[in-house]
Amino acid sequence: MRVAHKRRAVKAAKSVGASLGLAADEAVVLHRSNKLTLRLLPGDVVARVAPAAHGVAQFELDLAVSLAQAGCPVATPDRRVKPRVHSHDGFDITLWTHYEPVAPQEIPPDEYAQALARLHAGMREVAMPTPHFTDRVASAQQLVADRDRTPELVDADRELLADTLRDMRSAVTGRGAEQLLHGEPHPGNLLATKDGPVFIDFETCCRGPIEFDLAHAPDPVGDHYPGADAELLRQCRILVLAMITTWRWDRDDQLPDGHRLAQEWLTQIRAAL
């Protein structure tokens, strides 16, 4: 979310919180990307604020409720209010439980793998229409092909990303048993809480092989995940690396130091191939 919209988004979240009896005198920014995640105090509720045009808030909320009911280790909507999307000043706002972080925040690979396996087991019990992982790959391919949206991507790197996305998509598609996935279960989307690891951010959920999810986790996690296909996981890691590298070249990408990271990842892609 751009800085120009941040003030309006914060004001909208505080207004919604206050209207529901959740005191929102202060808003602490927890994360800012395509949406804004705030901790509203003293009511102590987490507000996720996205432009209404994104149209994913209801999907994320419904899925989180279903996953919690299935016993998955996931963040839940705040129980003090009815789970629903609140529309205010062009933003969709959802309210979530705040989990006090515990030390250490770095979750050991075996616990990480156990939490992800529990999430996947619960996801197999949830019937909900979701995109296929190849839809996300196709989105990255379109971005690579669009020079207007990726003006700083040089031709050699553009060709490398295009070839890698095409080849790894072909290599991975149709492999393994497909199921509902988190989509981006990287360390930034896994919280260490007093009740154990808890996954957040479900807007990227999709269908595909569990190795696609594992590819977002630190490498040692794959060694502890039961039944993972080592070769499929290797290919998924290359595919995911090409995807996240592509997104860093988007002219609208707001990740700090994104281009430096992208250059490092391009080197890793070449080494992996």
C-alpha atoms as a PDB file:
ATOM      1  CA  MET A   1       0.000   0.000   0.000  1.00  0.00           C
ATOM      2  CA  ARG A   2       1.421   3.333  -1.056  1.00  0.00           C
ATOM      3  CA  VAL A   3       2.342   5.953   1.520  1.00  0.00           C
ATOM      4  CA  ALA A   4      -0.251   8.314   0.056  1.00  0.00           C
ATOM      5  CA  HIS A   5      -3.021   5.857   1.004  1.00  0.00           C
ATOM      6  CA  LYS A   6      -1.613   4.822   4.381  1.00  0.00           C
ATOM      7  CA  ARG A   7      -3.088   7.710   6.393  1.00  0.00           C
ATOM      8  CA  ARG A   8      -6.577   7.089   5.029  1.00  0.00           C
ATOM      9  CA  ALA A   9      -6.239   3.357   5.657  1.00  0.00           C
ATOM     10  CA  VAL A  10      -5.194   3.891   9.274  1.00  0.00           C
ATOM     11  CA  LYS A  11      -8.062   6.308   9.836  1.00  0.00           C
ATOM     12  CA  ALA A  12     -10.534   3.833   8.326  1.00  0.00           C
ATOM     13  CA  ALA A  13      -9.292   0.979  10.527  1.00  0.00           C
ATOM     14  CA  LYS A  14      -9.447   3.070  13.690  1.00  0.00           C
ATOM     15  CA  SER A  15     -12.963   4.198  12.812  1.00  0.00           C
ATOM     16  CA  VAL A  16     -14.163   0.613  12.294  1.00  0.00           C
ATOM     17  CA  GLY A  17     -12.527  -0.588  15.500  1.00  0.00           C
ATOM     18  CA  ALA A  18     -14.027   2.204  17.560  1.00  0.00           C
ATOM     19  CA  SER A  19     -17.492   1.632  16.061  1.00  0.00           C
ATOM     20  CA  LEU A  20     -17.371  -1.962  17.327  1.00  0.00           C
ATOM     21  CA  GLY A  21     -16.332  -1.028  20.844  1.00  0.00           C
ATOM     22  CA  LEU A  22     -12.668  -1.911  20.311  1.00  0.00           C
ATOM     23  CA  ALA A  23     -10.761   1.160  21.475  1.00  0.00           C
ATOM     24  CA  ALA A  24      -8.436   2.308  18.702  1.00  0.00           C
ATOM     25  CA  ASP A  25      -6.616   5.387  19.948  1.00  0.00           C
ATOM     26  CA  GLU A  26      -3.317   4.183  18.501  1.00  0.00           C
ATOM     27  CA  ALA A  27      -2.428   2.185  15.390  1.00  0.00           C
ATOM     28  CA  VAL A  28       0.912   0.357  15.232  1.00  0.00           C
ATOM     29  CA  VAL A  29       2.006  -0.741  11.765  1.00  0.00           C
ATOM     30  CA  LEU A  30       2.927  -4.436  11.823  1.00  0.00           C
ATOM     31  CA  HIS A  31       3.357  -4.892   8.082  1.00  0.00           C
ATOM     32  CA  ARG A  32       2.917  -2.885   4.891  1.00  0.00           C
ATOM     33  CA  SER A  33       2.820  -4.438   1.436  1.00  0.00           C
ATOM     34  CA  ASN A  34      -0.162  -4.611  -0.899  1.00  0.00           C
ATOM     35  CA  LYS A  35      -2.243  -4.241   2.245  1.00  0.00           C
ATOM     36  CA  LEU A  36      -1.691  -2.691   5.661  1.00  0.00           C
ATOM     37  CA  THR A  37      -1.642  -4.719   8.875  1.00  0.00           C
ATOM     38  CA  LEU A  38      -2.175  -2.712  12.057  1.00  0.00           C
ATOM     39  CA  ARG A  39      -2.380  -3.397  15.783  1.00  0.00           C
ATOM     40  CA  LEU A  40      -5.082  -1.175  17.227  1.00  0.00           C
ATOM     41  CA  LEU A  41      -4.553  -0.165  20.852  1.00  0.00           C
ATOM     42  CA  PRO A  42      -5.717  -0.240  23.591  1.00  0.00           C
ATOM     43  CA  GLY A  43      -8.380  -2.555  22.116  1.00  0.00           C
ATOM     44  CA  ASP A  44      -5.564  -4.919  21.086  1.00  0.00           C
ATOM     45  CA  VAL A  45      -6.983  -6.149  17.806  1.00  0.00           C
ATOM     46  CA  VAL A  46      -5.175  -6.680  14.492  1.00  0.00           C
ATOM     47  CA  ALA A  47      -6.733  -4.913  11.510  1.00  0.00           C
ATOM     48  CA  ARG A  48      -5.915  -5.954   7.960  1.00  0.00           C
ATOM     49  CA  VAL A  49      -6.711  -3.148   5.539  1.00  0.00           C
ATOM     50  CA  ALA A  50      -6.796  -3.602   1.768  1.00  0.00           C
ATOM     51  CA  PRO A  51      -8.152  -1.503  -1.073  1.00  0.00           C
ATOM     52  CA  ALA A  52     -11.675  -2.732  -1.798  1.00  0.00           C
ATOM     53  CA  ALA A  53     -10.646  -3.259  -5.431  1.00  0.00           C
ATOM     54  CA  HIS A  54      -8.417  -6.180  -4.374  1.00  0.00           C
ATOM     55  CA  GLY A  55     -11.529  -8.196  -3.594  1.00  0.00           C
ATOM     56  CA  VAL A  56      -9.792 -10.871  -1.483  1.00  0.00           C
ATOM     57  CA  ALA A  57     -10.814  -9.944   2.076  1.00  0.00           C
ATOM     58  CA  GLN A  58     -13.944 -12.104   2.165  1.00  0.00           C
ATOM     59  CA  PHE A  59     -12.108 -15.085   0.677  1.00  0.00           C
ATOM     60  CA  GLU A  60      -9.350 -14.811   3.277  1.00  0.00           C
ATOM     61  CA  LEU A  61     -11.803 -14.426   6.152  1.00  0.00           C
ATOM     62  CA  ASP A  62     -14.022 -17.343   5.093  1.00  0.00           C
ATOM     63  CA  LEU A  63     -11.017 -19.588   4.591  1.00  0.00           C
ATOM     64  CA  ALA A  64      -9.515 -18.699   7.980  1.00  0.00           C
ATOM     65  CA  VAL A  65     -12.774 -19.573   9.723  1.00  0.00           C
ATOM     66  CA  SER A  66     -12.958 -22.923   7.914  1.00  0.00           C
ATOM     67  CA  LEU A  67      -9.324 -23.742   8.660  1.00  0.00           C
ATOM     68  CA  ALA A  68      -9.722 -22.932  12.360  1.00  0.00           C
ATOM     69  CA  GLN A  69     -12.778 -25.201  12.513  1.00  0.00           C
ATOM     70  CA  ALA A  70     -10.690 -27.961  10.917  1.00  0.00           C
ATOM     71  CA  GLY A  71      -8.128 -27.653  13.717  1.00  0.00           C
ATOM     72  CA  CYS A  72      -5.405 -25.985  11.666  1.00  0.00           C
ATOM     73  CA  PRO A  73      -2.709 -23.900  13.407  1.00  0.00           C
ATOM     74  CA  VAL A  74      -3.944 -20.581  12.000  1.00  0.00           C
ATOM     75  CA  ALA A  75      -4.639 -17.064  13.196  1.00  0.00           C
ATOM     76  CA  THR A  76      -8.329 -16.540  13.860  1.00  0.00           C
ATOM     77  CA  PRO A  77     -10.638 -13.556  13.477  1.00  0.00           C
ATOM     78  CA  ASP A  78     -11.100 -11.594  16.700  1.00  0.00           C
ATOM     79  CA  ARG A  79     -13.712 -13.447  18.758  1.00  0.00           C
ATOM     80  CA  ARG A  80     -15.155 -10.308  20.326  1.00  0.00           C
ATOM     81  CA  VAL A  81     -16.905  -9.317  17.114  1.00  0.00           C
ATOM     82  CA  LYS A  82     -18.685 -11.141  14.316  1.00  0.00           C
ATOM     83  CA  PRO A  83     -16.248 -12.180  11.556  1.00  0.00           C
ATOM     84  CA  ARG A  84     -17.087 -10.023   8.558  1.00  0.00           C
ATOM     85  CA  VAL A  85     -15.538  -7.614   6.086  1.00  0.00           C
ATOM     86  CA  HIS A  86     -16.052  -3.965   7.023  1.00  0.00           C
ATOM     87  CA  SER A  87     -16.053  -1.514   4.110  1.00  0.00           C
ATOM     88  CA  HIS A  88     -14.997   2.049   4.887  1.00  0.00           C
ATOM     89  CA  ASP A  89     -13.679   4.843   2.662  1.00  0.00           C
ATOM     90  CA  GLY A  90     -12.725   2.513  -0.206  1.00  0.00           C
ATOM     91  CA  PHE A  91     -11.016  -0.069   2.037  1.00  0.00           C
ATOM     92  CA  ASP A  92     -11.950  -3.582   3.129  1.00  0.00           C
ATOM     93  CA  ILE A  93     -11.076  -4.134   6.784  1.00  0.00           C
ATOM     94  CA  THR A  94     -11.010  -7.416   8.693  1.00  0.00           C
ATOM     95  CA  LEU A  95     -10.277  -7.814  12.413  1.00  0.00           C
ATOM     96  CA  TRP A  96      -8.041 -10.554  13.786  1.00  0.00           C
ATOM     97  CA  THR A  97      -6.725 -11.893  17.070  1.00  0.00           C
ATOM     98  CA  HIS A  98      -3.429 -10.389  18.214  1.00  0.00           C
ATOM     99  CA  TYR A  99      -0.850 -13.022  19.202  1.00  0.00           C
ATOM    100  CA  GLU A 100       1.826 -11.843  21.598  1.00  0.00           C
ATOM    101  CA  PRO A 101       5.170 -12.982  20.149  1.00  0.00           C
ATOM    102  CA  VAL A 102       7.379 -15.272  22.198  1.00  0.00           C
ATOM    103  CA  ALA A 103      11.126 -15.845  22.043  1.00  0.00           C
ATOM    104  CA  PRO A 104      12.788 -17.194  20.068  1.00  0.00           C
ATOM    105  CA  GLN A 105      10.884 -16.093  16.985  1.00  0.00           C
ATOM    106  CA  GLU A 106      12.901 -18.410  14.730  1.00  0.00           C
ATOM    107  CA  ILE A 107      10.962 -21.676  14.737  1.00  0.00           C
ATOM    108  CA  PRO A 108      13.100 -24.871  14.604  1.00  0.00           C
ATOM    109  CA  PRO A 109      12.805 -26.787  11.293  1.00  0.00           C
ATOM    110  CA  ASP A 110      11.132 -29.825  12.878  1.00  0.00           C
ATOM    111  CA  GLU A 111       8.429 -27.693  14.567  1.00  0.00           C
ATOM    112  CA  TYR A 112       7.992 -25.709  11.350  1.00  0.00           C
ATOM    113  CA  ALA A 113       7.480 -28.924   9.377  1.00  0.00           C
ATOM    114  CA  GLN A 114       5.038 -30.305  11.958  1.00  0.00           C
ATOM    115  CA  ALA A 115       2.980 -27.108  11.875  1.00  0.00           C
ATOM    116  CA  LEU A 116       2.890 -27.124   8.072  1.00  0.00           C
ATOM    117  CA  ALA A 117       1.916 -30.806   7.996  1.00  0.00           C
ATOM    118  CA  ARG A 118      -0.930 -30.073  10.447  1.00  0.00           C
ATOM    119  CA  LEU A 119      -2.046 -27.182   8.268  1.00  0.00           C
ATOM    120  CA  HIS A 120      -2.049 -29.375   5.161  1.00  0.00           C
ATOM    121  CA  ALA A 121      -3.933 -32.158   6.950  1.00  0.00           C
ATOM    122  CA  GLY A 122      -6.665 -29.713   7.962  1.00  0.00           C
ATOM    123  CA  MET A 123      -6.737 -28.180   4.506  1.00  0.00           C
ATOM    124  CA  ARG A 124      -7.600 -31.566   3.027  1.00  0.00           C
ATOM    125  CA  GLU A 125     -10.846 -31.371   5.000  1.00  0.00           C
ATOM    126  CA  VAL A 126     -11.811 -27.937   3.632  1.00  0.00           C
ATOM    127  CA  ALA A 127     -13.801 -27.708   0.415  1.00  0.00           C
ATOM    128  CA  MET A 128     -13.432 -24.218  -0.981  1.00  0.00           C
ATOM    129  CA  PRO A 129     -12.860 -22.983  -4.558  1.00  0.00           C
ATOM    130  CA  THR A 130      -9.320 -21.659  -4.890  1.00  0.00           C
ATOM    131  CA  PRO A 131      -6.958 -20.804  -7.762  1.00  0.00           C
ATOM    132  CA  HIS A 132      -4.416 -23.340  -9.016  1.00  0.00           C
ATOM    133  CA  PHE A 133      -0.742 -22.689  -8.301  1.00  0.00           C
ATOM    134  CA  THR A 134      -0.140 -22.432 -12.058  1.00  0.00           C
ATOM    135  CA  ASP A 135      -2.369 -19.330 -12.097  1.00  0.00           C
ATOM    136  CA  ARG A 136       0.221 -17.620  -9.913  1.00  0.00           C
ATOM    137  CA  VAL A 137       3.030 -18.833 -12.173  1.00  0.00           C
ATOM    138  CA  ALA A 138       1.159 -17.482 -15.199  1.00  0.00           C
ATOM    139  CA  SER A 139       0.860 -14.107 -13.460  1.00  0.00           C
ATOM    140  CA  ALA A 140       4.647 -14.020 -13.045  1.00  0.00           C
ATOM    141  CA  GLN A 141       5.127 -15.016 -16.678  1.00  0.00           C
ATOM    142  CA  GLN A 142       2.884 -12.160 -17.805  1.00  0.00           C
ATOM    143  CA  LEU A 143       4.895  -9.750 -15.673  1.00  0.00           C
ATOM    144  CA  VAL A 144       8.188 -10.889 -17.228  1.00  0.00           C
ATOM    145  CA  ALA A 145       6.729 -10.427 -20.708  1.00  0.00           C
ATOM    146  CA  ASP A 146       5.449  -6.920 -19.959  1.00  0.00           C
ATOM    147  CA  ARG A 147       8.345  -4.503 -20.417  1.00  0.00           C
ATOM    148  CA  ASP A 148       6.226  -1.552 -19.323  1.00  0.00           C
ATOM    149  CA  ARG A 149       5.661  -3.124 -15.912  1.00  0.00           C
ATOM    150  CA  THR A 150       9.270  -4.367 -15.574  1.00  0.00           C
ATOM    151  CA  PRO A 151      11.293  -1.584 -17.252  1.00  0.00           C
ATOM    152  CA  GLU A 152      14.516  -2.161 -15.275  1.00  0.00           C
ATOM    153  CA  LEU A 153      14.785  -5.868 -16.016  1.00  0.00           C
ATOM    154  CA  VAL A 154      17.631  -6.324 -18.526  1.00  0.00           C
ATOM    155  CA  ASP A 155      17.192  -8.656 -21.495  1.00  0.00           C
ATOM    156  CA  ALA A 156      19.487 -11.453 -20.277  1.00  0.00           C
ATOM    157  CA  ASP A 157      17.755 -11.633 -16.914  1.00  0.00           C
ATOM    158  CA  ARG A 158      14.335 -11.360 -18.541  1.00  0.00           C
ATOM    159  CA  GLU A 159      15.164 -14.342 -20.753  1.00  0.00           C
ATOM    160  CA  LEU A 160      16.470 -16.337 -17.770  1.00  0.00           C
ATOM    161  CA  LEU A 161      13.294 -15.726 -15.768  1.00  0.00           C
ATOM    162  CA  ALA A 162      10.998 -16.443 -18.716  1.00  0.00           C
ATOM    163  CA  ASP A 163      12.777 -19.725 -19.495  1.00  0.00           C
ATOM    164  CA  THR A 164      12.908 -20.797 -15.848  1.00  0.00           C
ATOM    165  CA  LEU A 165       9.232 -20.071 -15.209  1.00  0.00           C
ATOM    166  CA  ARG A 166       8.232 -21.955 -18.357  1.00  0.00           C
ATOM    167  CA  ASP A 167      10.476 -24.973 -17.789  1.00  0.00           C
ATOM    168  CA  MET A 168       9.849 -25.376 -14.060  1.00  0.00           C
ATOM    169  CA  ARG A 169       6.108 -24.888 -14.484  1.00  0.00           C
ATOM    170  CA  SER A 170       6.127 -27.700 -17.038  1.00  0.00           C
ATOM    171  CA  ALA A 171       8.289 -29.903 -14.809  1.00  0.00           C
ATOM    172  CA  VAL A 172       6.108 -29.454 -11.708  1.00  0.00           C
ATOM    173  CA  THR A 173       2.596 -29.469 -13.191  1.00  0.00           C
ATOM    174  CA  GLY A 174       0.799 -32.775 -12.734  1.00  0.00           C
ATOM    175  CA  ARG A 175       3.315 -34.090 -10.204  1.00  0.00           C
ATOM    176  CA  GLY A 176       2.326 -35.176  -6.716  1.00  0.00           C
ATOM    177  CA  ALA A 177      -1.098 -35.276  -5.063  1.00  0.00           C
ATOM    178  CA  GLU A 178      -2.700 -31.848  -5.296  1.00  0.00           C
ATOM    179  CA  GLN A 179      -4.595 -30.244  -2.447  1.00  0.00           C
ATOM    180  CA  LEU A 180      -5.378 -26.878  -0.858  1.00  0.00           C
ATOM    181  CA  LEU A 181      -2.175 -25.012   0.026  1.00  0.00           C
ATOM    182  CA  HIS A 182      -1.259 -21.889   1.976  1.00  0.00           C
ATOM    183  CA  GLY A 183       0.532 -20.509  -1.079  1.00  0.00           C
ATOM    184  CA  GLU A 184       3.244 -18.580   0.780  1.00  0.00           C
ATOM    185  CA  PRO A 185       4.063 -20.278   4.116  1.00  0.00           C
ATOM    186  CA  HIS A 186       7.410 -18.481   4.441  1.00  0.00           C
ATOM    187  CA  PRO A 187       8.792 -17.484   7.883  1.00  0.00           C
ATOM    188  CA  GLY A 188       7.126 -14.068   7.663  1.00  0.00           C
ATOM    189  CA  ASN A 189       3.743 -15.808   7.631  1.00  0.00           C
ATOM    190  CA  LEU A 190       4.405 -18.063  10.629  1.00  0.00           C
ATOM    191  CA  LEU A 191       4.223 -16.630  14.143  1.00  0.00           C
ATOM    192  CA  ALA A 192       5.817 -18.115  17.245  1.00  0.00           C
ATOM    193  CA  THR A 193       3.145 -17.877  19.965  1.00  0.00           C
ATOM    194  CA  LYS A 194       2.679 -19.316  23.457  1.00  0.00           C
ATOM    195  CA  ASP A 195       0.301 -21.850  21.888  1.00  0.00           C
ATOM    196  CA  GLY A 196       2.816 -22.897  19.233  1.00  0.00           C
ATOM    197  CA  PRO A 197       3.396 -21.849  15.594  1.00  0.00           C
ATOM    198  CA  VAL A 198       0.461 -20.085  13.947  1.00  0.00           C
ATOM    199  CA  PHE A 199       0.107 -19.334  10.215  1.00  0.00           C
ATOM    200  CA  ILE A 200      -1.259 -16.014   8.992  1.00  0.00           C
ATOM    201  CA  ASP A 201      -2.153 -14.394   5.641  1.00  0.00           C
ATOM    202  CA  PHE A 202      -4.373 -16.710   3.585  1.00  0.00           C
ATOM    203  CA  GLU A 203      -5.049 -14.562   0.521  1.00  0.00           C
ATOM    204  CA  THR A 204      -2.501 -16.548  -1.522  1.00  0.00           C
ATOM    205  CA  CYS A 205      -4.103 -19.962  -0.903  1.00  0.00           C
ATOM    206  CA  CYS A 206      -4.172 -22.149  -3.996  1.00  0.00           C
ATOM    207  CA  ARG A 207      -4.206 -25.791  -5.070  1.00  0.00           C
ATOM    208  CA  GLY A 208      -1.119 -27.784  -5.907  1.00  0.00           C
ATOM    209  CA  PRO A 209       1.422 -30.302  -4.535  1.00  0.00           C
ATOM    210  CA  ILE A 210       2.584 -29.831  -0.927  1.00  0.00           C
ATOM    211  CA  GLU A 211       6.126 -29.378  -2.280  1.00  0.00           C
ATOM    212  CA  PHE A 212       5.059 -25.998  -3.699  1.00  0.00           C
ATOM    213  CA  ASP A 213       4.299 -24.842  -0.144  1.00  0.00           C
ATOM    214  CA  LEU A 214       7.472 -26.420   1.224  1.00  0.00           C
ATOM    215  CA  ALA A 215       9.500 -24.474  -1.346  1.00  0.00           C
ATOM    216  CA  HIS A 216       8.619 -21.249   0.524  1.00  0.00           C
ATOM    217  CA  ALA A 217       9.980 -22.549   3.831  1.00  0.00           C
ATOM    218  CA  PRO A 218      13.669 -22.658   4.839  1.00  0.00           C
ATOM    219  CA  ASP A 219      15.463 -25.590   3.198  1.00  0.00           C
ATOM    220  CA  PRO A 220      15.916 -27.683   6.399  1.00  0.00           C
ATOM    221  CA  VAL A 221      12.122 -27.776   6.881  1.00  0.00           C
ATOM    222  CA  GLY A 222      11.805 -30.098   3.896  1.00  0.00           C
ATOM    223  CA  ASP A 223      14.030 -32.660   5.603  1.00  0.00           C
ATOM    224  CA  HIS A 224      11.490 -32.999   8.419  1.00  0.00           C
ATOM    225  CA  TYR A 225       8.296 -33.028   6.349  1.00  0.00           C
ATOM    226  CA  PRO A 226       6.935 -36.588   6.027  1.00  0.00           C
ATOM    227  CA  GLY A 227       6.670 -37.970   2.516  1.00  0.00           C
ATOM    228  CA  ALA A 228       8.023 -34.970   0.609  1.00  0.00           C
ATOM    229  CA  ASP A 229       9.342 -35.745  -2.894  1.00  0.00           C
ATOM    230  CA  ALA A 230      12.932 -34.456  -2.862  1.00  0.00           C
ATOM    231  CA  GLU A 231      13.240 -33.920  -6.633  1.00  0.00           C
ATOM    232  CA  LEU A 232       9.842 -32.263  -6.921  1.00  0.00           C
ATOM    233  CA  LEU A 233      10.735 -30.018  -3.991  1.00  0.00           C
ATOM    234  CA  ARG A 234      14.009 -29.033  -5.701  1.00  0.00           C
ATOM    235  CA  GLN A 235      12.119 -28.035  -8.846  1.00  0.00           C
ATOM    236  CA  CYS A 236       9.481 -26.165  -6.850  1.00  0.00           C
ATOM    237  CA  ARG A 237      12.191 -24.208  -5.058  1.00  0.00           C
ATOM    238  CA  ILE A 238      13.611 -23.036  -8.383  1.00  0.00           C
ATOM    239  CA  LEU A 239      10.121 -22.163  -9.607  1.00  0.00           C
ATOM    240  CA  VAL A 240       9.256 -20.186  -6.469  1.00  0.00           C
ATOM    241  CA  LEU A 241      12.620 -18.408  -6.571  1.00  0.00           C
ATOM    242  CA  ALA A 242      11.935 -17.334 -10.158  1.00  0.00           C
ATOM    243  CA  MET A 243       8.464 -16.106  -9.158  1.00  0.00           C
ATOM    244  CA  ILE A 244       9.566 -13.980  -6.211  1.00  0.00           C
ATOM    245  CA  THR A 245      12.496 -12.624  -8.248  1.00  0.00           C
ATOM    246  CA  THR A 246      10.077 -11.567 -10.982  1.00  0.00           C
ATOM    247  CA  TRP A 247       7.838  -9.743  -8.495  1.00  0.00           C
ATOM    248  CA  ARG A 248      10.786  -7.678  -7.263  1.00  0.00           C
ATOM    249  CA  TRP A 249      11.151  -6.197 -10.773  1.00  0.00           C
ATOM    250  CA  ASP A 250       7.559  -4.990 -10.884  1.00  0.00           C
ATOM    251  CA  ARG A 251       7.684  -1.183 -11.096  1.00  0.00           C
ATOM    252  CA  ASP A 252       4.988  -1.066  -8.396  1.00  0.00           C
ATOM    253  CA  ASP A 253       6.782  -3.408  -5.990  1.00  0.00           C
ATOM    254  CA  GLN A 254       7.270  -1.801  -2.588  1.00  0.00           C
ATOM    255  CA  LEU A 255       9.564  -4.275  -0.836  1.00  0.00           C
ATOM    256  CA  PRO A 256      12.534  -2.367   0.612  1.00  0.00           C
ATOM    257  CA  ASP A 257      15.810  -3.194  -1.147  1.00  0.00           C
ATOM    258  CA  GLY A 258      13.892  -5.305  -3.648  1.00  0.00           C
ATOM    259  CA  HIS A 259      16.258  -4.912  -6.583  1.00  0.00           C
ATOM    260  CA  ARG A 260      19.294  -5.928  -4.527  1.00  0.00           C
ATOM    261  CA  LEU A 261      17.469  -9.064  -3.408  1.00  0.00           C
ATOM    262  CA  ALA A 262      16.417  -9.761  -6.982  1.00  0.00           C
ATOM    263  CA  GLN A 263      20.031  -9.654  -8.171  1.00  0.00           C
ATOM    264  CA  GLU A 264      21.050 -12.107  -5.442  1.00  0.00           C
ATOM    265  CA  TRP A 265      18.208 -14.438  -6.370  1.00  0.00           C
ATOM    266  CA  LEU A 266      19.106 -14.302 -10.063  1.00  0.00           C
ATOM    267  CA  THR A 267      22.585 -15.564  -9.099  1.00  0.00           C
ATOM    268  CA  GLN A 268      20.975 -18.369  -7.083  1.00  0.00           C
ATOM    269  CA  ILE A 269      18.733 -19.333  -9.998  1.00  0.00           C
ATOM    270  CA  ARG A 270      21.730 -19.606 -12.332  1.00  0.00           C
ATOM    271  CA  ALA A 271      23.555 -21.754  -9.782  1.00  0.00           C
ATOM    272  CA  ALA A 272      20.525 -24.004  -9.259  1.00  0.00           C
ATOM    273  CA  LEU A 273      20.146 -24.568 -12.997  1.00  0.00           C
END
